[in-house]
Amino acid sequence: MARSWKHGKKKPKYLDDITHSVKRVKPESAIDPLSSGKFLGLYDESLLMEKFEKAGILDILNRKGYRKLVLSITRRDEFKSSLFVDFQSDRDEPTRLIELIVREGVFRPKQNFLEGFDFDEGLSMLMIEWLALQDPKASFPPDRPRLPGQEHPGVGMLKYMQGVLFSFGRETYKDAIIDIPEFYHSAVIYSRLYSELYSRSYSFFSPVDAGQLQAMLRDFKGFPLADVSFAVALDCLRNS
């Protein structure tokens, strides 16, 4: 059986909230965003499977024994889409492999760190509200313990999913993709991944937050990532 992750709505620190009152930015030639049964109003199951195959995601899942996949697509409203990927199973067991929830909107910062840049009209953006990639049949090894929010180990394809997200952004005419990590370890993993693979494409919007994360990485060098992330999540971290 598939189990949905329970998570709260992310609260962007530097962004005005994206609501139904925000007008979407797209050219007239774009496909109707309310197309029934299509992710982001563009992608049906076959197109999504093509993207997963091209990105190498299907190969990874196949090597782990997940071959019969089931995709569930929900267009929640004009702005939000969700995609769930499960594997077929005759047993009563967790089957969820991927959860992706994205929201389209306009980026208008509450605080502008870019002197001379005008955000009044906003930038068309794709916000990653939730992304989970997991291997429900795997167990946590001693050297890679469970992280906050995890019920199963990761499936090892985050960097491949980034290529899929890039294509979503390009093909829906977005100016940017925004992700707000929900946990400390997510920020660490993303920052390392982006600096190693996408240094010219990803960056912090806030240099203040970038500096804070760099300071934490410096001060907690040598500490297990899981311990630090749980300390942050449980409000057990103190600046002394």
PDB file of C-alpha atoms in Angstrom:
ATOM      1  CA  MET A   1       0.000   0.000   0.000  1.00  0.00           C
ATOM      2  CA  ALA A   2       1.166   3.525  -0.700  1.00  0.00           C
ATOM      3  CA  ARG A   3       1.641   5.884   2.195  1.00  0.00           C
ATOM      4  CA  SER A   4       1.562   9.621   1.686  1.00  0.00           C
ATOM      5  CA  TRP A   5       4.060  11.758   3.572  1.00  0.00           C
ATOM      6  CA  LYS A   6       2.488  14.183   6.017  1.00  0.00           C
ATOM      7  CA  HIS A   7       4.062  17.596   5.832  1.00  0.00           C
ATOM      8  CA  GLY A   8       3.070  21.177   6.400  1.00  0.00           C
ATOM      9  CA  LYS A   9       3.041  23.953   3.858  1.00  0.00           C
ATOM     10  CA  LYS A  10       6.449  25.555   3.496  1.00  0.00           C
ATOM     11  CA  LYS A  11       6.656  29.135   4.704  1.00  0.00           C
ATOM     12  CA  PRO A  12       8.982  31.124   2.440  1.00  0.00           C
ATOM     13  CA  LYS A  13      11.009  33.575   4.489  1.00  0.00           C
ATOM     14  CA  TYR A  14      11.824  35.994   1.686  1.00  0.00           C
ATOM     15  CA  LEU A  15       8.872  35.371  -0.647  1.00  0.00           C
ATOM     16  CA  ASP A  16       5.377  36.732  -0.676  1.00  0.00           C
ATOM     17  CA  ASP A  17       3.057  33.762  -0.400  1.00  0.00           C
ATOM     18  CA  ILE A  18       1.871  32.305  -3.712  1.00  0.00           C
ATOM     19  CA  THR A  19      -1.908  32.289  -3.753  1.00  0.00           C
ATOM     20  CA  HIS A  20      -4.679  31.906  -6.297  1.00  0.00           C
ATOM     21  CA  SER A  21      -4.746  35.684  -6.647  1.00  0.00           C
ATOM     22  CA  VAL A  22      -1.298  35.660  -8.248  1.00  0.00           C
ATOM     23  CA  LYS A  23      -1.456  35.704 -12.020  1.00  0.00           C
ATOM     24  CA  ARG A  24       0.545  33.008 -13.761  1.00  0.00           C
ATOM     25  CA  VAL A  25       3.168  34.080 -16.281  1.00  0.00           C
ATOM     26  CA  LYS A  26       3.109  32.081 -19.511  1.00  0.00           C
ATOM     27  CA  PRO A  27       3.031  32.851 -23.234  1.00  0.00           C
ATOM     28  CA  GLU A  28      -0.221  32.536 -25.136  1.00  0.00           C
ATOM     29  CA  SER A  29       1.163  29.557 -27.042  1.00  0.00           C
ATOM     30  CA  ALA A  30       1.516  27.448 -23.874  1.00  0.00           C
ATOM     31  CA  ILE A  31      -0.894  24.564 -23.318  1.00  0.00           C
ATOM     32  CA  ASP A  32      -3.901  25.125 -21.062  1.00  0.00           C
ATOM     33  CA  PRO A  33      -2.679  24.649 -17.465  1.00  0.00           C
ATOM     34  CA  LEU A  34      -5.973  23.063 -16.457  1.00  0.00           C
ATOM     35  CA  SER A  35      -5.669  20.216 -18.946  1.00  0.00           C
ATOM     36  CA  SER A  36      -7.303  17.272 -17.211  1.00  0.00           C
ATOM     37  CA  GLY A  37      -5.048  14.567 -15.837  1.00  0.00           C
ATOM     38  CA  LYS A  38      -1.739  16.185 -16.800  1.00  0.00           C
ATOM     39  CA  PHE A  39       1.102  17.187 -14.505  1.00  0.00           C
ATOM     40  CA  LEU A  40       1.613  20.969 -14.784  1.00  0.00           C
ATOM     41  CA  GLY A  41      -1.045  20.876 -17.480  1.00  0.00           C
ATOM     42  CA  LEU A  42       1.494  19.424 -19.943  1.00  0.00           C
ATOM     43  CA  TYR A  43       2.688  15.947 -19.031  1.00  0.00           C
ATOM     44  CA  ASP A  44       0.725  12.740 -19.155  1.00  0.00           C
ATOM     45  CA  GLU A  45       2.034   9.383 -17.905  1.00  0.00           C
ATOM     46  CA  SER A  46       3.856   8.497 -21.137  1.00  0.00           C
ATOM     47  CA  LEU A  47       5.703  11.835 -21.304  1.00  0.00           C
ATOM     48  CA  LEU A  48       6.734  11.566 -17.665  1.00  0.00           C
ATOM     49  CA  MET A  49       8.026   8.041 -18.188  1.00  0.00           C
ATOM     50  CA  GLU A  50      10.061   9.292 -21.145  1.00  0.00           C
ATOM     51  CA  LYS A  51      11.616  11.961 -18.944  1.00  0.00           C
ATOM     52  CA  PHE A  52      12.419   9.441 -16.208  1.00  0.00           C
ATOM     53  CA  GLU A  53      14.027   7.114 -18.740  1.00  0.00           C
ATOM     54  CA  LYS A  54      16.094   9.891 -20.313  1.00  0.00           C
ATOM     55  CA  ALA A  55      17.263  11.091 -16.889  1.00  0.00           C
ATOM     56  CA  GLY A  56      18.349   7.581 -15.832  1.00  0.00           C
ATOM     57  CA  ILE A  57      15.720   7.261 -13.105  1.00  0.00           C
ATOM     58  CA  LEU A  58      14.064   4.181 -14.578  1.00  0.00           C
ATOM     59  CA  ASP A  59      17.434   2.446 -14.830  1.00  0.00           C
ATOM     60  CA  ILE A  60      18.107   3.036 -11.134  1.00  0.00           C
ATOM     61  CA  LEU A  61      14.664   1.792 -10.115  1.00  0.00           C
ATOM     62  CA  ASN A  62      14.941  -1.251 -12.371  1.00  0.00           C
ATOM     63  CA  ARG A  63      18.301  -2.196 -10.868  1.00  0.00           C
ATOM     64  CA  LYS A  64      16.692  -2.094  -7.431  1.00  0.00           C
ATOM     65  CA  GLY A  65      13.927  -4.416  -8.598  1.00  0.00           C
ATOM     66  CA  TYR A  66      11.206  -1.831  -9.198  1.00  0.00           C
ATOM     67  CA  ARG A  67       9.987  -2.493 -12.743  1.00  0.00           C
ATOM     68  CA  LYS A  68       6.193  -2.330 -12.698  1.00  0.00           C
ATOM     69  CA  LEU A  69       5.579   1.306 -11.860  1.00  0.00           C
ATOM     70  CA  VAL A  70       2.293   3.101 -11.293  1.00  0.00           C
ATOM     71  CA  LEU A  71       2.093   6.878 -11.775  1.00  0.00           C
ATOM     72  CA  SER A  72      -0.628   8.990 -10.160  1.00  0.00           C
ATOM     73  CA  ILE A  73      -1.049  12.568 -11.410  1.00  0.00           C
ATOM     74  CA  THR A  74      -3.207  15.194  -9.723  1.00  0.00           C
ATOM     75  CA  ARG A  75      -3.836  18.726 -10.946  1.00  0.00           C
ATOM     76  CA  ARG A  76      -5.018  20.251  -7.674  1.00  0.00           C
ATOM     77  CA  ASP A  77      -5.813  23.684  -9.085  1.00  0.00           C
ATOM     78  CA  GLU A  78      -4.409  26.135 -11.625  1.00  0.00           C
ATOM     79  CA  PHE A  79      -1.181  26.444  -9.635  1.00  0.00           C
ATOM     80  CA  LYS A  80      -0.410  23.130  -7.935  1.00  0.00           C
ATOM     81  CA  SER A  81       0.369  19.679  -9.349  1.00  0.00           C
ATOM     82  CA  SER A  82       1.368  16.453  -7.650  1.00  0.00           C
ATOM     83  CA  LEU A  83       3.012  13.291  -8.940  1.00  0.00           C
ATOM     84  CA  PHE A  84       3.238   9.987  -7.052  1.00  0.00           C
ATOM     85  CA  VAL A  85       5.183   6.951  -8.286  1.00  0.00           C
ATOM     86  CA  ASP A  86       4.559   3.514  -6.744  1.00  0.00           C
ATOM     87  CA  PHE A  87       5.492  -0.027  -7.688  1.00  0.00           C
ATOM     88  CA  GLN A  88       2.963  -2.807  -8.128  1.00  0.00           C
ATOM     89  CA  SER A  89       2.809  -5.283  -5.279  1.00  0.00           C
ATOM     90  CA  ASP A  90       0.445  -8.054  -4.218  1.00  0.00           C
ATOM     91  CA  ARG A  91       1.528  -7.739  -0.592  1.00  0.00           C
ATOM     92  CA  ASP A  92       0.474  -5.262   2.056  1.00  0.00           C
ATOM     93  CA  GLU A  93       3.675  -3.201   2.069  1.00  0.00           C
ATOM     94  CA  PRO A  94       4.796   0.387   1.413  1.00  0.00           C
ATOM     95  CA  THR A  95       5.052   0.979  -2.332  1.00  0.00           C
ATOM     96  CA  ARG A  96       5.715   4.690  -2.639  1.00  0.00           C
ATOM     97  CA  LEU A  97       8.982   5.553  -4.456  1.00  0.00           C
ATOM     98  CA  ILE A  98       8.562   9.193  -5.453  1.00  0.00           C
ATOM     99  CA  GLU A  99       6.427  12.086  -4.288  1.00  0.00           C
ATOM    100  CA  LEU A 100       6.652  15.438  -6.044  1.00  0.00           C
ATOM    101  CA  ILE A 101       4.422  18.441  -5.377  1.00  0.00           C
ATOM    102  CA  VAL A 102       5.110  21.687  -7.249  1.00  0.00           C
ATOM    103  CA  ARG A 103       3.455  25.082  -7.270  1.00  0.00           C
ATOM    104  CA  GLU A 104       3.646  27.697 -10.015  1.00  0.00           C
ATOM    105  CA  GLY A 105       3.656  31.374  -9.204  1.00  0.00           C
ATOM    106  CA  VAL A 106       5.499  34.672  -9.229  1.00  0.00           C
ATOM    107  CA  PHE A 107       8.685  35.401  -7.257  1.00  0.00           C
ATOM    108  CA  ARG A 108       8.470  38.734  -5.431  1.00  0.00           C
ATOM    109  CA  PRO A 109      10.918  38.962  -2.530  1.00  0.00           C
ATOM    110  CA  LYS A 110       9.996  40.638   0.737  1.00  0.00           C
ATOM    111  CA  GLN A 111      13.632  41.708   0.997  1.00  0.00           C
ATOM    112  CA  ASN A 112      15.827  42.441  -2.004  1.00  0.00           C
ATOM    113  CA  PHE A 113      19.553  41.676  -1.750  1.00  0.00           C
ATOM    114  CA  LEU A 114      20.230  42.568  -5.386  1.00  0.00           C
ATOM    115  CA  GLU A 115      20.807  46.299  -5.547  1.00  0.00           C
ATOM    116  CA  GLY A 116      19.466  47.851  -8.718  1.00  0.00           C
ATOM    117  CA  PHE A 117      17.305  44.849  -9.686  1.00  0.00           C
ATOM    118  CA  ASP A 118      13.574  45.496  -9.920  1.00  0.00           C
ATOM    119  CA  PHE A 119      11.315  42.669  -8.719  1.00  0.00           C
ATOM    120  CA  ASP A 120       8.096  44.697  -8.969  1.00  0.00           C
ATOM    121  CA  GLU A 121       6.694  42.605 -11.810  1.00  0.00           C
ATOM    122  CA  GLY A 122       8.088  39.408 -10.335  1.00  0.00           C
ATOM    123  CA  LEU A 123       9.716  36.390 -11.928  1.00  0.00           C
ATOM    124  CA  SER A 124       7.781  33.375 -13.117  1.00  0.00           C
ATOM    125  CA  MET A 125       8.824  30.455 -10.915  1.00  0.00           C
ATOM    126  CA  LEU A 126       8.318  26.794 -10.143  1.00  0.00           C
ATOM    127  CA  MET A 127       8.384  26.146  -6.403  1.00  0.00           C
ATOM    128  CA  ILE A 128       9.160  22.662  -5.130  1.00  0.00           C
ATOM    129  CA  GLU A 129       6.716  22.245  -2.262  1.00  0.00           C
ATOM    130  CA  TRP A 130       7.627  18.631  -1.563  1.00  0.00           C
ATOM    131  CA  LEU A 131      10.062  16.110  -3.006  1.00  0.00           C
ATOM    132  CA  ALA A 132      10.654  12.660  -1.538  1.00  0.00           C
ATOM    133  CA  LEU A 133      12.653   9.833  -3.108  1.00  0.00           C
ATOM    134  CA  GLN A 134      12.833   6.586  -1.146  1.00  0.00           C
ATOM    135  CA  ASP A 135      13.591   2.890  -1.297  1.00  0.00           C
ATOM    136  CA  PRO A 136      10.820   1.239   0.777  1.00  0.00           C
ATOM    137  CA  LYS A 137      12.449  -2.224   0.696  1.00  0.00           C
ATOM    138  CA  ALA A 138      15.815  -1.035   2.011  1.00  0.00           C
ATOM    139  CA  SER A 139      17.038  -0.705   5.604  1.00  0.00           C
ATOM    140  CA  PHE A 140      19.148   2.021   7.135  1.00  0.00           C
ATOM    141  CA  PRO A 141      22.801   0.923   7.356  1.00  0.00           C
ATOM    142  CA  PRO A 142      24.766   1.786  10.516  1.00  0.00           C
ATOM    143  CA  ASP A 143      26.925   4.316   8.680  1.00  0.00           C
ATOM    144  CA  ARG A 144      23.886   6.112   7.199  1.00  0.00           C
ATOM    145  CA  PRO A 145      21.222   6.340   9.920  1.00  0.00           C
ATOM    146  CA  ARG A 146      17.734   7.693   9.498  1.00  0.00           C
ATOM    147  CA  LEU A 147      17.414  11.437   8.968  1.00  0.00           C
ATOM    148  CA  PRO A 148      14.522  13.617  10.174  1.00  0.00           C
ATOM    149  CA  GLY A 149      11.430  13.056   8.050  1.00  0.00           C
ATOM    150  CA  GLN A 150      12.678   9.748   6.651  1.00  0.00           C
ATOM    151  CA  GLU A 151      10.814   6.473   6.966  1.00  0.00           C
ATOM    152  CA  HIS A 152      12.984   4.627   4.439  1.00  0.00           C
ATOM    153  CA  PRO A 153      16.462   5.216   2.989  1.00  0.00           C
ATOM    154  CA  GLY A 154      16.887   7.368  -0.074  1.00  0.00           C
ATOM    155  CA  VAL A 155      16.927   5.750  -3.474  1.00  0.00           C
ATOM    156  CA  GLY A 156      20.065   7.551  -4.688  1.00  0.00           C
ATOM    157  CA  MET A 157      18.721   9.576  -7.588  1.00  0.00           C
ATOM    158  CA  LEU A 158      18.371  13.151  -6.349  1.00  0.00           C
ATOM    159  CA  LYS A 159      20.833  14.513  -8.906  1.00  0.00           C
ATOM    160  CA  TYR A 160      18.946  12.730 -11.694  1.00  0.00           C
ATOM    161  CA  MET A 161      15.660  14.235 -10.553  1.00  0.00           C
ATOM    162  CA  GLN A 162      17.216  17.696 -10.842  1.00  0.00           C
ATOM    163  CA  GLY A 163      17.461  17.237 -14.591  1.00  0.00           C
ATOM    164  CA  VAL A 164      13.753  16.426 -14.715  1.00  0.00           C
ATOM    165  CA  LEU A 165      12.935  19.529 -12.668  1.00  0.00           C
ATOM    166  CA  PHE A 166      15.095  21.656 -14.979  1.00  0.00           C
ATOM    167  CA  SER A 167      13.120  20.390 -17.965  1.00  0.00           C
ATOM    168  CA  PHE A 168       9.829  21.212 -16.235  1.00  0.00           C
ATOM    169  CA  GLY A 169      11.065  24.755 -15.655  1.00  0.00           C
ATOM    170  CA  ARG A 170      12.229  25.251 -19.226  1.00  0.00           C
ATOM    171  CA  GLU A 171       9.143  23.776 -20.858  1.00  0.00           C
ATOM    172  CA  THR A 172       6.718  25.777 -18.718  1.00  0.00           C
ATOM    173  CA  TYR A 173       8.625  29.012 -19.434  1.00  0.00           C
ATOM    174  CA  LYS A 174       9.780  29.643 -15.868  1.00  0.00           C
ATOM    175  CA  ASP A 175      12.492  32.119 -14.926  1.00  0.00           C
ATOM    176  CA  ALA A 176      13.545  30.123 -11.879  1.00  0.00           C
ATOM    177  CA  ILE A 177      13.074  27.016  -9.758  1.00  0.00           C
ATOM    178  CA  ILE A 178      12.854  27.589  -6.009  1.00  0.00           C
ATOM    179  CA  ASP A 179      13.267  24.987  -3.282  1.00  0.00           C
ATOM    180  CA  ILE A 180      13.110  25.736   0.438  1.00  0.00           C
ATOM    181  CA  PRO A 181      14.644  22.810   2.369  1.00  0.00           C
ATOM    182  CA  GLU A 182      12.440  21.591   5.185  1.00  0.00           C
ATOM    183  CA  PHE A 183      15.332  20.115   7.200  1.00  0.00           C
ATOM    184  CA  TYR A 184      18.944  21.038   7.901  1.00  0.00           C
ATOM    185  CA  HIS A 185      20.284  17.909   6.210  1.00  0.00           C
ATOM    186  CA  SER A 186      18.291  18.754   3.086  1.00  0.00           C
ATOM    187  CA  ALA A 187      19.968  22.166   2.924  1.00  0.00           C
ATOM    188  CA  VAL A 188      23.391  20.528   3.353  1.00  0.00           C
ATOM    189  CA  ILE A 189      22.764  17.882   0.692  1.00  0.00           C
ATOM    190  CA  TYR A 190      21.282  20.389  -1.746  1.00  0.00           C
ATOM    191  CA  SER A 191      24.079  22.909  -1.255  1.00  0.00           C
ATOM    192  CA  ARG A 192      26.734  20.265  -1.878  1.00  0.00           C
ATOM    193  CA  LEU A 193      24.899  18.854  -4.851  1.00  0.00           C
ATOM    194  CA  TYR A 194      24.321  22.241  -6.394  1.00  0.00           C
ATOM    195  CA  SER A 195      27.871  23.461  -5.818  1.00  0.00           C
ATOM    196  CA  GLU A 196      29.338  20.296  -7.334  1.00  0.00           C
ATOM    197  CA  LEU A 197      26.973  19.830 -10.265  1.00  0.00           C
ATOM    198  CA  TYR A 198      25.000  23.010 -10.836  1.00  0.00           C
ATOM    199  CA  SER A 199      27.233  25.835  -9.610  1.00  0.00           C
ATOM    200  CA  ARG A 200      26.144  28.076 -12.474  1.00  0.00           C
ATOM    201  CA  SER A 201      22.454  27.323 -12.093  1.00  0.00           C
ATOM    202  CA  TYR A 202      21.720  27.271  -8.348  1.00  0.00           C
ATOM    203  CA  SER A 203      22.440  29.723  -5.570  1.00  0.00           C
ATOM    204  CA  PHE A 204      20.983  31.093  -2.351  1.00  0.00           C
ATOM    205  CA  PHE A 205      18.759  34.106  -2.808  1.00  0.00           C
ATOM    206  CA  SER A 206      19.823  35.384   0.626  1.00  0.00           C
ATOM    207  CA  PRO A 207      23.574  35.790   1.226  1.00  0.00           C
ATOM    208  CA  VAL A 208      22.758  35.976   4.947  1.00  0.00           C
ATOM    209  CA  ASP A 209      21.273  32.480   4.974  1.00  0.00           C
ATOM    210  CA  ALA A 210      24.109  31.220   2.794  1.00  0.00           C
ATOM    211  CA  GLY A 211      26.603  32.499   5.354  1.00  0.00           C
ATOM    212  CA  GLN A 212      24.692  30.944   8.236  1.00  0.00           C
ATOM    213  CA  LEU A 213      24.715  27.536   6.575  1.00  0.00           C
ATOM    214  CA  GLN A 214      28.429  27.816   5.804  1.00  0.00           C
ATOM    215  CA  ALA A 215      29.094  28.694   9.454  1.00  0.00           C
ATOM    216  CA  MET A 216      27.120  25.681  10.647  1.00  0.00           C
ATOM    217  CA  LEU A 217      28.963  23.399   8.237  1.00  0.00           C
ATOM    218  CA  ARG A 218      32.239  24.788   9.620  1.00  0.00           C
ATOM    219  CA  ASP A 219      31.284  24.437  13.283  1.00  0.00           C
ATOM    220  CA  PHE A 220      29.748  20.974  12.968  1.00  0.00           C
ATOM    221  CA  LYS A 221      32.517  19.461  10.892  1.00  0.00           C
ATOM    222  CA  GLY A 222      33.116  15.944  12.189  1.00  0.00           C
ATOM    223  CA  PHE A 223      29.645  15.578  13.709  1.00  0.00           C
ATOM    224  CA  PRO A 224      27.236  13.041  12.127  1.00  0.00           C
ATOM    225  CA  LEU A 225      24.811  14.812   9.808  1.00  0.00           C
ATOM    226  CA  ALA A 226      21.848  12.934  11.296  1.00  0.00           C
ATOM    227  CA  ASP A 227      22.717  14.103  14.836  1.00  0.00           C
ATOM    228  CA  VAL A 228      22.954  17.747  13.798  1.00  0.00           C
ATOM    229  CA  SER A 229      19.791  17.607  11.696  1.00  0.00           C
ATOM    230  CA  PHE A 230      17.793  16.044  14.542  1.00  0.00           C
ATOM    231  CA  ALA A 231      19.168  18.690  16.915  1.00  0.00           C
ATOM    232  CA  VAL A 232      17.980  21.443  14.592  1.00  0.00           C
ATOM    233  CA  ALA A 233      14.603  19.793  13.948  1.00  0.00           C
ATOM    234  CA  LEU A 234      13.939  19.251  17.689  1.00  0.00           C
ATOM    235  CA  ASP A 235      15.069  22.772  18.597  1.00  0.00           C
ATOM    236  CA  CYS A 236      17.988  21.413  20.613  1.00  0.00           C
ATOM    237  CA  LEU A 237      20.605  23.591  18.923  1.00  0.00           C
ATOM    238  CA  ARG A 238      21.850  26.620  20.846  1.00  0.00           C
ATOM    239  CA  ASN A 239      24.139  29.426  19.719  1.00  0.00           C
ATOM    240  CA  SER A 240      26.518  29.834  22.669  1.00  0.00           C
TER     241      SER A 240
END
